[in-house]
PDB file of C-alpha atoms in Angstrom:
ATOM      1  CA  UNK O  28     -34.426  31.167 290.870  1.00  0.00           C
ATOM      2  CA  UNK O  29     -33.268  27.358 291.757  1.00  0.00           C
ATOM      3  CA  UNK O  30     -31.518  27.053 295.427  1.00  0.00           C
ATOM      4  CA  UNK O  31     -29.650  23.751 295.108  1.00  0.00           C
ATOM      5  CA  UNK O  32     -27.986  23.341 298.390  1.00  0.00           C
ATOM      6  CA  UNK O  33     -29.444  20.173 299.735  1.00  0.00           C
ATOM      7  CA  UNK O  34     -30.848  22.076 302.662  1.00  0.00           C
ATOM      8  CA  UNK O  35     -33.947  21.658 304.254  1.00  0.00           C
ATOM      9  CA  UNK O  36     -34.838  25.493 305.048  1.00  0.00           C
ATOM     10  CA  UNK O  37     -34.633  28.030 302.489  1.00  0.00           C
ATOM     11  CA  UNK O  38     -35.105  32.287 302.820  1.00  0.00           C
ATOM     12  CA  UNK O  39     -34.900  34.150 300.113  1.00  0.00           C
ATOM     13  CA  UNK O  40     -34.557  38.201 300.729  1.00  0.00           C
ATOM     14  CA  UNK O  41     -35.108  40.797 299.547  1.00  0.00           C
ATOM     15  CA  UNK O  42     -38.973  40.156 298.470  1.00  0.00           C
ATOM     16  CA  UNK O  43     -39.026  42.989 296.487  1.00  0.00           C
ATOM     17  CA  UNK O  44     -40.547  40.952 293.132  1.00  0.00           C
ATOM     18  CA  UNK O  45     -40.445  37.471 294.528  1.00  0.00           C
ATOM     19  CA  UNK O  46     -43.643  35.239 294.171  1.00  0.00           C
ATOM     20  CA  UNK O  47     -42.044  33.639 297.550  1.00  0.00           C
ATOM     21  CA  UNK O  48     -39.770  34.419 300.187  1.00  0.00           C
ATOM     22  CA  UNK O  49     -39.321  30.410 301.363  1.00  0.00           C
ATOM     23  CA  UNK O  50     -38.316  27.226 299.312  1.00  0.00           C
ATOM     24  CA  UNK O  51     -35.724  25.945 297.542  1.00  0.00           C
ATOM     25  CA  UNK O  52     -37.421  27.900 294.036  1.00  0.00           C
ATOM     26  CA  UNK O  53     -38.942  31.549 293.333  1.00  0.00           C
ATOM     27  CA  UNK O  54     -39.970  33.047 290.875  1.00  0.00           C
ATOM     28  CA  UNK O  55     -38.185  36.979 290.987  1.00  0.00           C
ATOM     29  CA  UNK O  56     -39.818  39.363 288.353  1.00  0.00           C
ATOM     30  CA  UNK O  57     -37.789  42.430 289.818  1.00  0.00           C
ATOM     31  CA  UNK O  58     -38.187  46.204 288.126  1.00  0.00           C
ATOM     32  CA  UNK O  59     -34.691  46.987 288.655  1.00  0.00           C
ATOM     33  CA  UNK O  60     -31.580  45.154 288.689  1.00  0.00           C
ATOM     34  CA  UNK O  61     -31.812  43.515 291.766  1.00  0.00           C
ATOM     35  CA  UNK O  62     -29.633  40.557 294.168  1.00  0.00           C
ATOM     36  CA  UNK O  63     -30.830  38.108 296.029  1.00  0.00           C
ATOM     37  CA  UNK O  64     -29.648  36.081 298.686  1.00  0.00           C
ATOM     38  CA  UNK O  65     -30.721  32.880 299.499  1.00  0.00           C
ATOM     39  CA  UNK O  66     -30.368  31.675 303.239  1.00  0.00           C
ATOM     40  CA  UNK O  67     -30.423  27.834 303.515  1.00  0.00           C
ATOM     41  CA  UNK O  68     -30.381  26.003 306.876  1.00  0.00           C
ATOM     42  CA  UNK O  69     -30.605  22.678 307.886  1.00  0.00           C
ATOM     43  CA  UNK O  70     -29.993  20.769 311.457  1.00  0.00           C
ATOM     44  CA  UNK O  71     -28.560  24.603 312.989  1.00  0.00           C
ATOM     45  CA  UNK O  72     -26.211  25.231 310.355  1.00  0.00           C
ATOM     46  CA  UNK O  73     -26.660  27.808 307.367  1.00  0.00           C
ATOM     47  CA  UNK O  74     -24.797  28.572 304.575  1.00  0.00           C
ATOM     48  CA  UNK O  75     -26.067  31.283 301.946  1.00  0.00           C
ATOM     49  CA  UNK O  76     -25.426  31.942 298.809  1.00  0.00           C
ATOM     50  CA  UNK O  77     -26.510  35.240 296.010  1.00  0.00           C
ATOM     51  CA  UNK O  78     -27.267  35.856 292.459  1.00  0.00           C
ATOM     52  CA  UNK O  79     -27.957  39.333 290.573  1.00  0.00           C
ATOM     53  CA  UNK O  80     -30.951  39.862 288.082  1.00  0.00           C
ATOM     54  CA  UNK O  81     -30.087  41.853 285.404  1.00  0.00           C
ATOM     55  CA  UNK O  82     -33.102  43.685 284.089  1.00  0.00           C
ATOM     56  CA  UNK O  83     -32.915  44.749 279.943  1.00  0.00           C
ATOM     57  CA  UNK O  84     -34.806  47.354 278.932  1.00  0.00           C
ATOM     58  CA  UNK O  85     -37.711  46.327 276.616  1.00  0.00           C
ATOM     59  CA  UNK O  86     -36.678  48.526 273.182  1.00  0.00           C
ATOM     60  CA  UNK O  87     -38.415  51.521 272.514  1.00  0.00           C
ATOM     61  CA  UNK O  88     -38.513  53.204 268.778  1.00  0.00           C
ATOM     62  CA  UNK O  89     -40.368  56.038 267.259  1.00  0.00           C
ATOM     63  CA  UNK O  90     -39.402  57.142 263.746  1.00  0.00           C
ATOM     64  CA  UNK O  91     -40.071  60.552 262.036  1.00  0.00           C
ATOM     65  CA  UNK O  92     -43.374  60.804 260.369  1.00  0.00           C
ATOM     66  CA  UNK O  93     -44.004  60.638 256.291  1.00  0.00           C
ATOM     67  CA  UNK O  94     -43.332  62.990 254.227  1.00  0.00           C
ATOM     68  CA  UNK O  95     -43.134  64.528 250.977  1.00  0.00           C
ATOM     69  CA  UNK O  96     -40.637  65.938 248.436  1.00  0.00           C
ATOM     70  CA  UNK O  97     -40.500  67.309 245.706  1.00  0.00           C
ATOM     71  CA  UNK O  98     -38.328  65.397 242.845  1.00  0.00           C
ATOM     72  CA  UNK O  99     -34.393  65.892 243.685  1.00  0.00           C
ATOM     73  CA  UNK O 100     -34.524  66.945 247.223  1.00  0.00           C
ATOM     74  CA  UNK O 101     -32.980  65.696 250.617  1.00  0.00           C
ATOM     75  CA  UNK O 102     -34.941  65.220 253.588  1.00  0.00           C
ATOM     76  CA  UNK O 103     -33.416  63.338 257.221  1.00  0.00           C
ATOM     77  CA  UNK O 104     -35.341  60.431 258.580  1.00  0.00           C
ATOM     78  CA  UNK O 105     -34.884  60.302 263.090  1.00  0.00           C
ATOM     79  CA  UNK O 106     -35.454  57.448 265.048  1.00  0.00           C
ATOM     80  CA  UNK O 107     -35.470  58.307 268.805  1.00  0.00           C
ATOM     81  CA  UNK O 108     -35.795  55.327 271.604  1.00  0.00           C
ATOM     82  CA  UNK O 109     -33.209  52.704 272.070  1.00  0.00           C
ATOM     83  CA  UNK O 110     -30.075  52.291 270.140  1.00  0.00           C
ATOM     84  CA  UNK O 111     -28.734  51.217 268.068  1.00  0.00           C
ATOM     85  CA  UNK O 112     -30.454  51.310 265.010  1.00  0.00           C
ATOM     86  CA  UNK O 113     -30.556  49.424 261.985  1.00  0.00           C
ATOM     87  CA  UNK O 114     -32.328  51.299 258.749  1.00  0.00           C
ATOM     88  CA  UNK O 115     -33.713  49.243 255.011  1.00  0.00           C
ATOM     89  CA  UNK O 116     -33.364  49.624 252.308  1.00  0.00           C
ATOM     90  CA  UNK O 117     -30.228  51.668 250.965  1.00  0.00           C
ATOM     91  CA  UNK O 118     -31.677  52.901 248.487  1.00  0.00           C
ATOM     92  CA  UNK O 119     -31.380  56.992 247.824  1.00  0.00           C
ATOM     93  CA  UNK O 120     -29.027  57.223 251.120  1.00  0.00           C
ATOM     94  CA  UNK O 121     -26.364  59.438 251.353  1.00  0.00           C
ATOM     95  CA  UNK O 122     -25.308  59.687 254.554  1.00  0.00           C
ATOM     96  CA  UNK O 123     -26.592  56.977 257.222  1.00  0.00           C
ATOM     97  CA  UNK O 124     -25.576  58.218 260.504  1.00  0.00           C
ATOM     98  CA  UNK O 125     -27.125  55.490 263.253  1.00  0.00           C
ATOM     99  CA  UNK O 126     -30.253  57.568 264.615  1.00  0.00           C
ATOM    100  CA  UNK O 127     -30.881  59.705 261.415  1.00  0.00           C
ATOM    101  CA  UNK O 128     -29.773  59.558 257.638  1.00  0.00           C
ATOM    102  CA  UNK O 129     -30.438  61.744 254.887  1.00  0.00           C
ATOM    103  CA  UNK O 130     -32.275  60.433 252.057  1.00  0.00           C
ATOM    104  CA  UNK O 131     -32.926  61.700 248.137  1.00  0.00           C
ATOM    105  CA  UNK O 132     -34.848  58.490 246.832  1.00  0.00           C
ATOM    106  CA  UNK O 133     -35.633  58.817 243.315  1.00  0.00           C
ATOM    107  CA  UNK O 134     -39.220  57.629 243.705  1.00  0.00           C
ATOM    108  CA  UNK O 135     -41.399  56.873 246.563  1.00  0.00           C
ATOM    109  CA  UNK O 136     -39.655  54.554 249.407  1.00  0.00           C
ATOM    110  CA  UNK O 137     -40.694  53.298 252.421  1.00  0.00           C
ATOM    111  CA  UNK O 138     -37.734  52.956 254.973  1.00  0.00           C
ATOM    112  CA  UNK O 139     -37.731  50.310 257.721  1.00  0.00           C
ATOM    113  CA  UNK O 140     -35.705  51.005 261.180  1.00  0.00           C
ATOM    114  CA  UNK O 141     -34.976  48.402 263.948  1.00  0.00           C
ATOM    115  CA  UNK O 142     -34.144  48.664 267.069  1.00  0.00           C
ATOM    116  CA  UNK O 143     -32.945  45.694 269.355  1.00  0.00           C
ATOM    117  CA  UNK O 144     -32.093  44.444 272.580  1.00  0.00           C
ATOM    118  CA  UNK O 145     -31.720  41.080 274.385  1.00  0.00           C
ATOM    119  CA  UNK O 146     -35.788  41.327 275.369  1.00  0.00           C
ATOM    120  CA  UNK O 147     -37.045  42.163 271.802  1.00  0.00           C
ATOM    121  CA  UNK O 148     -36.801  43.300 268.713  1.00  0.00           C
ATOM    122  CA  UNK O 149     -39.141  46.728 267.293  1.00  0.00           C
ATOM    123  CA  UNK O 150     -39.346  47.953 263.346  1.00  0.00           C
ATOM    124  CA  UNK O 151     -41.369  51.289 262.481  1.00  0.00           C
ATOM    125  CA  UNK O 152     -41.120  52.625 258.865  1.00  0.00           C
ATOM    126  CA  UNK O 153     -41.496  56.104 257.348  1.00  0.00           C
ATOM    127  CA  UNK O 154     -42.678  57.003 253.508  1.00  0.00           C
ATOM    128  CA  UNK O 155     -40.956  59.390 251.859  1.00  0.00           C
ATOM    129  CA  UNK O 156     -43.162  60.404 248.771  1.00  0.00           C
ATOM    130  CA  UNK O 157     -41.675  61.598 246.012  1.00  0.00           C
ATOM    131  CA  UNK O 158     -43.425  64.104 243.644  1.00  0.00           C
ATOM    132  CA  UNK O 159     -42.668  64.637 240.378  1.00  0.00           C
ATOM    133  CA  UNK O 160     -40.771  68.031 239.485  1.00  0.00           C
ATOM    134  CA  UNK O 161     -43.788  70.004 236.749  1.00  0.00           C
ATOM    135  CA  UNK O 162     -43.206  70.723 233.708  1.00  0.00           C
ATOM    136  CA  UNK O 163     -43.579  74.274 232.737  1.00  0.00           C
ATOM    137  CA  UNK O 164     -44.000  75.707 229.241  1.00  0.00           C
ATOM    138  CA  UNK O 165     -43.966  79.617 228.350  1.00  0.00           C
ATOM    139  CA  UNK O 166     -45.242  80.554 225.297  1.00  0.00           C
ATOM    140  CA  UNK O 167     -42.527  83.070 222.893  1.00  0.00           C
ATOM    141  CA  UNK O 168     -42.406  86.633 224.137  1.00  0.00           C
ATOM    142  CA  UNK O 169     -41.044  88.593 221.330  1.00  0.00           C
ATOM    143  CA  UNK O 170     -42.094  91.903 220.693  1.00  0.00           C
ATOM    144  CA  UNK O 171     -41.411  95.277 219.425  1.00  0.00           C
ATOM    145  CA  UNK O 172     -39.615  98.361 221.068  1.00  0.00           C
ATOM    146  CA  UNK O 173     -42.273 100.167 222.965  1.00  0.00           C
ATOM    147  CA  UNK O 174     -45.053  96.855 222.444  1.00  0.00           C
ATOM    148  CA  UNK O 175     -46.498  94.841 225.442  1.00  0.00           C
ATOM    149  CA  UNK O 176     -46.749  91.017 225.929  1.00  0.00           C
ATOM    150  CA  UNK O 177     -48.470  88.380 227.674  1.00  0.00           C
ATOM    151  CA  UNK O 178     -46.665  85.937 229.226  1.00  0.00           C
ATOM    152  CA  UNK O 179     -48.377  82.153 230.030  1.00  0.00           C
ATOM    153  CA  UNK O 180     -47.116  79.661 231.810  1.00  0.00           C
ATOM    154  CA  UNK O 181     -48.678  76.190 232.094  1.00  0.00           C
ATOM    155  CA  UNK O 182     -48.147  73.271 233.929  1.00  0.00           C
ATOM    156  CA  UNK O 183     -47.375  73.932 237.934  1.00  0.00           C
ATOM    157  CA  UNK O 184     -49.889  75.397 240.515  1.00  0.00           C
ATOM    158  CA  UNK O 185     -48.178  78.509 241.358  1.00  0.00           C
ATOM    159  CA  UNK O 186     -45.658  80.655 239.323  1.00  0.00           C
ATOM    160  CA  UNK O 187     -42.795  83.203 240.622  1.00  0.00           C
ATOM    161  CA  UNK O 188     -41.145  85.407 237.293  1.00  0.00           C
ATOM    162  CA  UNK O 189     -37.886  86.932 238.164  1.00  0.00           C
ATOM    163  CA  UNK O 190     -36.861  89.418 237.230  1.00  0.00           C
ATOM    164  CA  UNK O 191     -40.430  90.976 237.872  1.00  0.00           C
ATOM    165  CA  UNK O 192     -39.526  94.627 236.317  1.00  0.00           C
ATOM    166  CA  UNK O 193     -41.730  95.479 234.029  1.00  0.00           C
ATOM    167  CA  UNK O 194     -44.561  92.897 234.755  1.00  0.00           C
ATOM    168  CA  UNK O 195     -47.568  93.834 236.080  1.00  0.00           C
ATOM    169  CA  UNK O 196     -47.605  90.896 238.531  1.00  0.00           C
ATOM    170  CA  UNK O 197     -45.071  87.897 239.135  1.00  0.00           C
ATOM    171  CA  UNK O 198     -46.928  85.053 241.457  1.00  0.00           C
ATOM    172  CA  UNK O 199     -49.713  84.684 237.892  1.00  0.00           C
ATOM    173  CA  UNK O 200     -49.717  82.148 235.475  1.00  0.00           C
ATOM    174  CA  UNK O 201     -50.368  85.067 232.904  1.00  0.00           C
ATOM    175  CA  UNK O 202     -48.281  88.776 232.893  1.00  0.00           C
ATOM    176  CA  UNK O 203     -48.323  91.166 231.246  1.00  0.00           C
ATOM    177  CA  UNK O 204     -44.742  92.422 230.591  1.00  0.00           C
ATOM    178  CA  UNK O 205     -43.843  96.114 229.489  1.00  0.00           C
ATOM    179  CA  UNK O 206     -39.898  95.814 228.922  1.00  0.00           C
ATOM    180  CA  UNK O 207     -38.542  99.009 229.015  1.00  0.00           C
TER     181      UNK O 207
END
């Protein structure tokens, strides 16, 4: 802070995050937003004079972590800290709403959100990793009245057969199926 009053005496108060308290410059670094007053004097007479210091926040941003989803489904992306916030690319948005969006990329993205103020400027980015849909194959299940069957399916990890009447387990890759 410059005091340019031509005066030979200069107090500076308060010297909460002053360098100095006296002379015609200071250097404030306050925490807060702060005013100072600046008392100058010269042969018995004063005359003062104040000026506030405004202090920005430095930005804060944290962003949901990665994730992963299966081919075709939505998942929201958060960013929490200070607003507002700026998300990259577009692609696979549907509904950008400052803060969060939801997101079905069709393959694997990597999303970039900013956040800004006068002091600085923060990115953070999230992956959302897309994994393919599998492909399943059943072999042909036709039978006689009164015959059983087995049932194979290839090509996923873990199965679920609905309707599960008449199979003698439905989380296998391979049933057996009695219809009635």
């Amino acid at each position: 802070l410059t005091a340019t009053m031509g005066i030979s005496t200069y107090t500076w108060s308060p010297p909460t995050g002053l360098n100095t308290t006296t002379g015609p410059v200071v250097i404030a670094a306050p925490a807060v937003k702060t005013t100072y007053t600046v008392i100058g004097s010269n042969n018995g007479c004063a005359d003062t004079a104040s000026i506030t210091v405004v202090v920005n926040p430095t930005p804060t941003l944290n962003v949901s972590p990665d994730v992963s989803i299966c081919a075709g489904e939505t998942t929201t992306l958060k960013a929490t800290g200070t607003a507002p916030f700026t998300w990259l690319p577009a692609t696979g948005v549907i509904s950008p709403q400052g803060d969060s969006m939801k997101v079905t990329p069709l393959a694997t993205t990597t999303y970039t959100v900013s956040s800004s103020t006068i002091c600085d400027t923060l990115t953070a980015t999230v992956t959302i990793t897309v994994k393919p849909l599998p492909v399943i194959t059943v072999n042909n299940g036709t039978i006689c009245e009164g015959e059983d069957t087995t049932l194979t399916a290839n090509g996923a990890d873990k199965y679920q057969w609905t309707p599960s009447t008449g199979l003698n387990a439905d989380s296998l890759s391979q049933v057996i199926a009695s219809p009635l």
